[in-house]
Amino acid sequence: MGSTVNILDKAKAEELRKLGFHYVEQRVSDDRQVYVFINSPELTKVLTTKFSCNDFYIGKTLNF
């Protein structure tokens, strides 16, 4: 089973989208969206070199 990378900041999600990664939006509360990416080695490499650990969290299941 795969995992997801969840981004809370839309600007950060858009940075990843411009690099070729795709996301879906998921509402986590009435006023909060999360941007959900399928985790991959390529995405992990970008996250570890260009993002702080506070910019994202790893989910344990895919909810597409």
mmCIF file of C-alpha atoms in Angstrom:
data_model
loop_
_atom_site.group_PDB
_atom_site.id
_atom_site.type_symbol
_atom_site.label_atom_id
_atom_site.label_comp_id
_atom_site.label_asym_id
_atom_site.label_seq_id
_atom_site.Cartn_x
_atom_site.Cartn_y
_atom_site.Cartn_z
ATOM 1 C CA MET A 1 0.000 0.000 0.000
ATOM 2 C CA GLY A 2 1.262 3.481 -0.861
ATOM 3 C CA SER A 3 1.470 6.622 1.178
ATOM 4 C CA THR A 4 0.700 10.253 0.525
ATOM 5 C CA VAL A 5 2.504 13.517 1.028
ATOM 6 C CA ASN A 6 0.190 16.165 2.428
ATOM 7 C CA ILE A 7 0.939 19.861 2.001
ATOM 8 C CA LEU A 8 -0.990 22.519 3.914
ATOM 9 C CA ASP A 9 0.336 25.564 2.050
ATOM 10 C CA LYS A 10 -1.153 26.067 -1.433
ATOM 11 C CA ALA A 11 1.931 27.976 -2.630
ATOM 12 C CA LYS A 12 4.159 25.011 -1.711
ATOM 13 C CA ALA A 13 1.755 22.623 -3.452
ATOM 14 C CA GLU A 14 1.872 24.811 -6.563
ATOM 15 C CA GLU A 15 5.695 24.719 -6.510
ATOM 16 C CA LEU A 16 5.514 20.932 -6.661
ATOM 17 C CA ARG A 17 2.855 21.037 -9.375
ATOM 18 C CA LYS A 18 5.132 23.212 -11.508
ATOM 19 C CA LEU A 19 7.818 20.547 -11.102
ATOM 20 C CA GLY A 20 5.446 17.966 -12.607
ATOM 21 C CA PHE A 21 3.835 16.429 -9.515
ATOM 22 C CA HIS A 22 0.046 16.187 -9.331
ATOM 23 C CA TYR A 23 -2.207 16.671 -6.324
ATOM 24 C CA VAL A 24 -5.819 16.475 -5.313
ATOM 25 C CA GLU A 25 -7.403 18.828 -2.826
ATOM 26 C CA GLN A 26 -8.936 17.383 0.300
ATOM 27 C CA ARG A 27 -10.935 19.379 2.842
ATOM 28 C CA VAL A 28 -9.783 18.642 6.408
ATOM 29 C CA SER A 29 -12.059 21.155 8.141
ATOM 30 C CA ASP A 30 -14.543 23.877 7.251
ATOM 31 C CA ASP A 31 -11.764 26.373 6.573
ATOM 32 C CA ARG A 32 -8.768 24.164 5.763
ATOM 33 C CA GLN A 33 -7.621 22.403 2.595
ATOM 34 C CA VAL A 34 -4.783 19.956 2.272
ATOM 35 C CA TYR A 35 -3.030 19.200 -1.027
ATOM 36 C CA VAL A 36 -2.413 15.469 -1.367
ATOM 37 C CA PHE A 37 0.344 13.977 -3.531
ATOM 38 C CA ILE A 38 1.170 10.305 -4.078
ATOM 39 C CA ASN A 39 4.519 9.669 -2.424
ATOM 40 C CA SER A 40 7.362 8.632 -4.727
ATOM 41 C CA PRO A 41 11.163 8.543 -4.571
ATOM 42 C CA GLU A 42 11.292 11.553 -6.902
ATOM 43 C CA LEU A 43 8.928 13.566 -4.706
ATOM 44 C CA THR A 44 10.845 12.575 -1.565
ATOM 45 C CA LYS A 45 14.067 13.837 -3.131
ATOM 46 C CA VAL A 46 12.518 17.249 -3.879
ATOM 47 C CA LEU A 47 10.968 17.475 -0.409
ATOM 48 C CA THR A 48 14.230 16.706 1.373
ATOM 49 C CA THR A 49 16.242 19.207 -0.642
ATOM 50 C CA LYS A 50 13.822 22.139 -1.051
ATOM 51 C CA PHE A 51 11.280 21.920 1.770
ATOM 52 C CA SER A 52 11.385 21.929 5.549
ATOM 53 C CA CYS A 53 9.835 19.071 7.516
ATOM 54 C CA ASN A 54 7.216 21.575 8.723
ATOM 55 C CA ASP A 55 5.945 22.049 5.155
ATOM 56 C CA PHE A 56 4.456 18.567 4.782
ATOM 57 C CA TYR A 57 3.468 15.362 6.515
ATOM 58 C CA ILE A 58 3.290 11.780 5.300
ATOM 59 C CA GLY A 59 -0.077 10.042 5.289
ATOM 60 C CA LYS A 60 -0.389 6.287 5.616
ATOM 61 C CA THR A 61 -3.157 5.620 3.108
ATOM 62 C CA LEU A 62 -4.241 6.737 -0.323
ATOM 63 C CA ASN A 63 -7.709 8.289 -0.404
ATOM 64 C CA PHE A 64 -8.146 9.037 -4.114
#
